[in-house]
Short mmCIF file of C-alpha atoms and ligand atoms in Angstrom, two decimals:
data_model
loop_
_atom_site.label_atom_id
_atom_site.label_comp_id
_atom_site.label_asym_id
_atom_site.label_seq_id
_atom_site.Cartn_x
_atom_site.Cartn_y
_atom_site.Cartn_z
CA MET A 161 39.52 -8.89 -94.43
CA THR A 162 41.72 -11.94 -95.03
CA PRO A 163 43.89 -11.79 -98.29
CA PRO A 164 43.23 -12.16 -101.15
CA PHE A 165 40.57 -9.80 -101.05
CA ARG A 166 40.56 -5.81 -100.06
CA VAL A 167 37.43 -4.01 -98.93
CA GLU A 168 36.91 -0.46 -99.82
CA MET A 169 33.90 1.89 -100.32
CA LEU A 170 32.62 1.81 -103.75
CA GLY A 171 33.81 4.42 -106.03
CA ALA A 172 33.92 5.27 -109.77
CA GLY A 173 37.30 3.19 -110.36
CA HIS A 174 35.45 -0.20 -109.69
CA ASP A 175 34.21 -2.59 -112.38
CA ARG A 176 30.45 -2.96 -111.74
CA GLU A 177 29.64 -4.47 -115.12
CA SER A 178 31.00 -7.92 -114.45
CA PHE A 179 29.26 -8.65 -111.15
CA ASP A 180 27.35 -11.73 -111.46
CA CYS A 181 25.94 -13.30 -107.97
CA GLY A 182 23.15 -15.02 -109.94
CA VAL A 183 20.51 -12.84 -108.47
CA GLU A 184 19.46 -10.29 -110.95
CA ALA A 185 18.32 -7.60 -108.41
CA LEU A 186 21.61 -7.94 -106.60
CA ASP A 187 23.51 -7.67 -109.73
CA ARG A 188 21.48 -4.71 -110.81
CA TYR A 189 21.64 -2.89 -107.77
CA ILE A 190 25.49 -2.78 -107.92
CA ARG A 191 25.56 -1.90 -111.63
CA ASP A 192 22.93 0.56 -111.63
CA LEU A 193 21.79 2.10 -108.07
CA ALA A 194 24.37 1.70 -105.49
CA SER A 195 26.25 4.69 -106.49
CA GLN A 196 23.16 6.72 -106.80
CA ASP A 197 22.23 5.75 -103.22
CA MET A 198 25.54 6.79 -101.87
CA ARG A 199 25.31 10.13 -103.30
CA ARG A 200 21.90 10.50 -102.01
CA MET A 201 23.13 9.44 -98.54
CA VAL A 202 20.70 6.59 -98.18
CA SER A 203 23.00 3.62 -98.04
CA LYS A 204 26.84 3.08 -98.20
CA CYS A 205 28.25 0.38 -100.50
CA HIS A 206 31.44 -1.59 -99.57
CA VAL A 207 33.13 -3.80 -102.18
CA ALA A 208 35.47 -6.70 -101.85
CA CYS A 209 38.14 -6.67 -104.74
CA PRO A 210 40.56 -9.51 -105.37
CA ALA A 211 44.12 -8.24 -104.74
CA GLY A 212 45.40 -6.08 -107.51
CA ALA A 213 41.90 -5.85 -109.37
CA THR A 214 38.94 -3.36 -109.61
CA THR A 215 36.40 -6.20 -110.33
CA ILE A 216 34.03 -6.72 -107.36
CA ALA A 217 34.02 -10.28 -105.83
CA GLY A 218 31.46 -9.52 -103.25
CA TYR A 219 29.42 -6.47 -101.33
CA TYR A 220 27.24 -5.22 -98.83
CA THR A 221 25.19 -2.06 -97.90
CA LEU A 222 24.76 -0.40 -94.95
CA ALA A 223 22.28 2.10 -93.61
CA ALA A 224 21.06 3.46 -90.24
CA ALA A 225 17.48 2.30 -88.87
CA GLU A 226 16.07 1.52 -85.71
CA VAL A 227 13.82 -1.53 -84.39
CA ALA A 228 11.21 -1.82 -81.67
CA VAL A 229 12.84 -3.36 -78.43
CA SER A 230 9.80 -5.40 -78.29
CA ALA A 231 10.81 -7.13 -81.39
CA LEU A 232 14.37 -8.06 -80.35
CA PRO A 233 14.95 -11.24 -78.49
CA GLU A 234 14.16 -10.58 -74.89
CA THR A 235 17.62 -12.17 -73.65
CA THR A 236 19.46 -9.29 -75.49
CA THR A 237 17.23 -6.41 -74.24
CA ARG A 238 16.78 -7.17 -70.44
CA LYS A 239 19.24 -4.76 -69.32
CA LEU A 240 18.28 -2.00 -71.90
CA PRO A 241 16.77 1.30 -70.72
CA ARG A 242 12.97 1.44 -71.31
CA TYR A 243 13.20 2.90 -74.76
CA PRO A 244 10.45 1.84 -77.16
CA THR A 245 12.88 1.58 -80.11
CA VAL A 246 16.93 1.14 -80.44
CA PRO A 247 19.10 2.29 -83.20
CA VAL A 248 20.59 -0.62 -85.45
CA VAL A 249 22.49 -0.76 -88.80
CA ARG A 250 20.74 -2.26 -91.64
CA MET A 251 22.74 -4.56 -94.08
CA GLY A 252 20.22 -4.21 -96.69
CA ARG A 253 22.08 -6.29 -99.34
CA LEU A 254 24.87 -8.72 -99.40
CA ALA A 255 26.34 -10.46 -102.33
CA VAL A 256 29.09 -12.39 -103.42
CA ASP A 257 30.06 -13.20 -107.24
CA ARG A 258 29.44 -16.82 -108.24
CA ARG A 259 33.12 -17.10 -109.20
CA HIS A 260 34.01 -16.46 -105.30
CA ARG A 261 31.39 -18.62 -103.57
CA GLY A 262 32.08 -20.84 -100.94
CA VAL A 263 35.59 -19.42 -99.87
CA GLY A 264 34.15 -17.88 -96.73
CA LEU A 265 33.73 -14.51 -98.49
CA GLY A 266 30.24 -13.86 -97.52
CA ALA A 267 31.20 -14.84 -93.93
CA ALA A 268 34.07 -12.42 -94.06
CA LEU A 269 32.07 -9.55 -95.40
CA ILE A 270 29.59 -9.94 -92.31
CA ILE A 271 32.53 -9.72 -90.05
CA ASN A 272 33.85 -6.83 -91.89
CA ALA A 273 30.40 -5.00 -91.41
CA VAL A 274 30.30 -5.88 -87.95
CA THR A 275 33.80 -4.35 -87.41
CA GLN A 276 33.01 -1.04 -89.34
CA VAL A 277 29.97 -0.67 -87.29
CA LEU A 278 31.68 -1.45 -83.93
CA HIS A 279 34.28 1.04 -84.82
CA ALA A 280 31.83 3.73 -86.02
CA GLU A 281 31.22 6.88 -83.70
CA ILE A 282 27.61 6.36 -83.69
CA ALA A 283 26.12 4.02 -81.57
CA ALA A 284 23.96 0.92 -82.91
CA PHE A 285 22.56 -2.01 -80.79
CA ALA A 286 22.48 -4.65 -83.53
CA LEU A 287 22.87 -5.45 -87.24
CA VAL A 288 19.76 -6.23 -89.04
CA VAL A 289 19.46 -8.03 -92.40
CA ASP A 290 16.52 -8.84 -94.50
CA ALA A 291 16.88 -12.36 -96.10
CA LYS A 292 15.65 -12.42 -99.43
CA ASP A 293 14.66 -16.10 -99.04
CA ASP A 294 14.86 -19.18 -97.09
CA ALA A 295 18.28 -19.94 -98.24
CA ALA A 296 19.84 -16.56 -97.05
CA ALA A 297 17.94 -16.63 -93.91
CA ALA A 298 19.71 -20.12 -93.13
CA PHE A 299 23.06 -18.61 -94.21
CA TYR A 300 22.62 -15.66 -91.88
CA GLU A 301 21.52 -18.14 -89.06
CA SER A 302 24.68 -20.23 -89.69
CA ARG A 303 26.53 -16.98 -88.83
CA GLY A 304 24.87 -16.13 -85.43
CA PHE A 305 21.97 -13.95 -86.60
CA VAL A 306 18.78 -14.65 -84.68
CA SER A 307 15.22 -14.34 -86.55
CA ILE A 308 13.04 -11.65 -85.18
CA ALA A 309 10.45 -11.65 -87.80
CA ASP A 310 9.46 -13.51 -91.25
CA ARG A 311 13.02 -13.24 -92.87
CA VAL A 312 14.11 -10.20 -90.83
CA LEU A 313 17.30 -11.45 -88.65
CA VAL A 314 19.67 -9.45 -86.13
CA LEU A 315 23.06 -9.81 -84.73
CA PRO A 316 23.37 -7.96 -81.40
CA LEU A 317 26.61 -6.19 -81.68
CA ALA A 318 27.62 -6.85 -78.10
CA THR A 319 27.31 -10.42 -79.06
CA ALA A 320 29.52 -10.20 -81.96
CA ARG A 321 31.91 -8.18 -80.45
CA LYS A 322 32.47 -10.95 -77.70
CA ALA A 323 32.60 -13.61 -80.67
CA LEU A 324 35.30 -11.68 -82.30
CA ARG A 325 37.22 -11.12 -78.91
CA ASP A 326 36.93 -14.76 -78.01
CA ARG A 327 38.12 -16.14 -81.43
C1 LIG B 522 24.63 -15.86 -99.44
C2 LIG B 522 26.13 -15.53 -100.05
C3 LIG B 522 26.10 -13.86 -99.94
C4 LIG B 522 26.97 -16.59 -99.32
O1 LIG B 522 28.30 -16.26 -99.60
P1 LIG B 522 29.48 -17.33 -99.66
O2 LIG B 522 30.95 -16.40 -99.84
O3 LIG B 522 29.65 -18.41 -100.81
O4 LIG B 522 29.67 -17.96 -98.34
P2 LIG B 522 30.76 -18.31 -97.24
O5 LIG B 522 31.89 -19.24 -98.37
O6 LIG B 522 31.44 -17.26 -96.63
O7 LIG B 522 30.02 -19.43 -96.35
C5 LIG B 522 30.16 -19.13 -95.17
C6 LIG B 522 29.22 -20.42 -94.45
O8 LIG B 522 28.01 -20.25 -94.67
C7 LIG B 522 27.58 -21.61 -95.29
N1 LIG B 522 26.33 -21.17 -96.02
C8 LIG B 522 26.65 -20.69 -97.48
N2 LIG B 522 25.30 -20.68 -97.86
C9 LIG B 522 24.40 -20.99 -97.15
C10 LIG B 522 23.07 -21.13 -97.20
N3 LIG B 522 22.31 -20.91 -98.29
N4 LIG B 522 22.55 -21.84 -96.03
C11 LIG B 522 23.28 -22.33 -94.94
N5 LIG B 522 24.64 -22.21 -94.93
C12 LIG B 522 25.02 -21.39 -96.06
C13 LIG B 522 28.79 -21.99 -95.87
O9 LIG B 522 28.36 -23.54 -96.10
C14 LIG B 522 29.77 -21.71 -94.87
O10 LIG B 522 29.95 -22.61 -93.55
P3 LIG B 522 31.09 -22.97 -92.90
O11 LIG B 522 31.80 -21.74 -92.56
O12 LIG B 522 30.76 -23.84 -91.97
O13 LIG B 522 32.13 -23.50 -93.98
C15 LIG B 522 26.23 -16.10 -101.36
O14 LIG B 522 25.91 -17.27 -101.79
C16 LIG B 522 25.22 -15.05 -102.47
O15 LIG B 522 25.73 -14.00 -102.85
N6 LIG B 522 24.18 -15.62 -102.84
C17 LIG B 522 23.21 -14.94 -103.66
C18 LIG B 522 22.86 -13.78 -102.69
C19 LIG B 522 22.08 -13.69 -101.48
O16 LIG B 522 21.36 -14.77 -101.35
N7 LIG B 522 22.34 -13.03 -100.51
C20 LIG B 522 21.82 -12.90 -99.06
C21 LIG B 522 21.35 -11.73 -98.74
S1 LIG B 522 19.79 -11.25 -99.16
#
């Protein structure tokens, strides 16, 4: 993460009340549900905070999932063994507070998520996202994700790793 933000796991010390991304469901999620999901081990929430602050400028969630190999773009699966499914990580939610929009934080959070998954000791073939609307799908496509179903997009991690190395 580039300064002035730091990314860390959501904790009790973060101010979740003031987060405002303009989408009520995503504001409510960080305020009321993200900690519960973490306690119940169904999702982990990573937050970006401005330097020296406990307010949340943006967040994303990660959870284990799997997808059918047949649902993935053929160009990415040609060399795979004939498994019916592959493990993936689902970025269930991504949101940036309105006061921090348009400065690259959303893109930086995707790179942060990719880096987390690439460094994890558990394999994942791709990062998968569910776009809540067409604008969100367009945002993900602008960051290299490929659509595999209605508003479901994937970023193969081998592709992402190569892109990060070539930067
Ligand atoms: C979508 C969202 C996360 C983008 O965050 P952001 O920090 O403003 O985005 P960035 O500043 O990183 O933008 C990165 C790039 O994506 C582009 N972009 C942003 N929103 C876009 C959209 N709706 N469609 C196409 N491209 C978009 C930007 O122009 C920028 O391009 P550039 O790198 O060529 O300049 C933010 O607008 C948001 O939280 N929206 C509400 C919640 C939401 O829609 N979440 C999506 C998951 S369902």
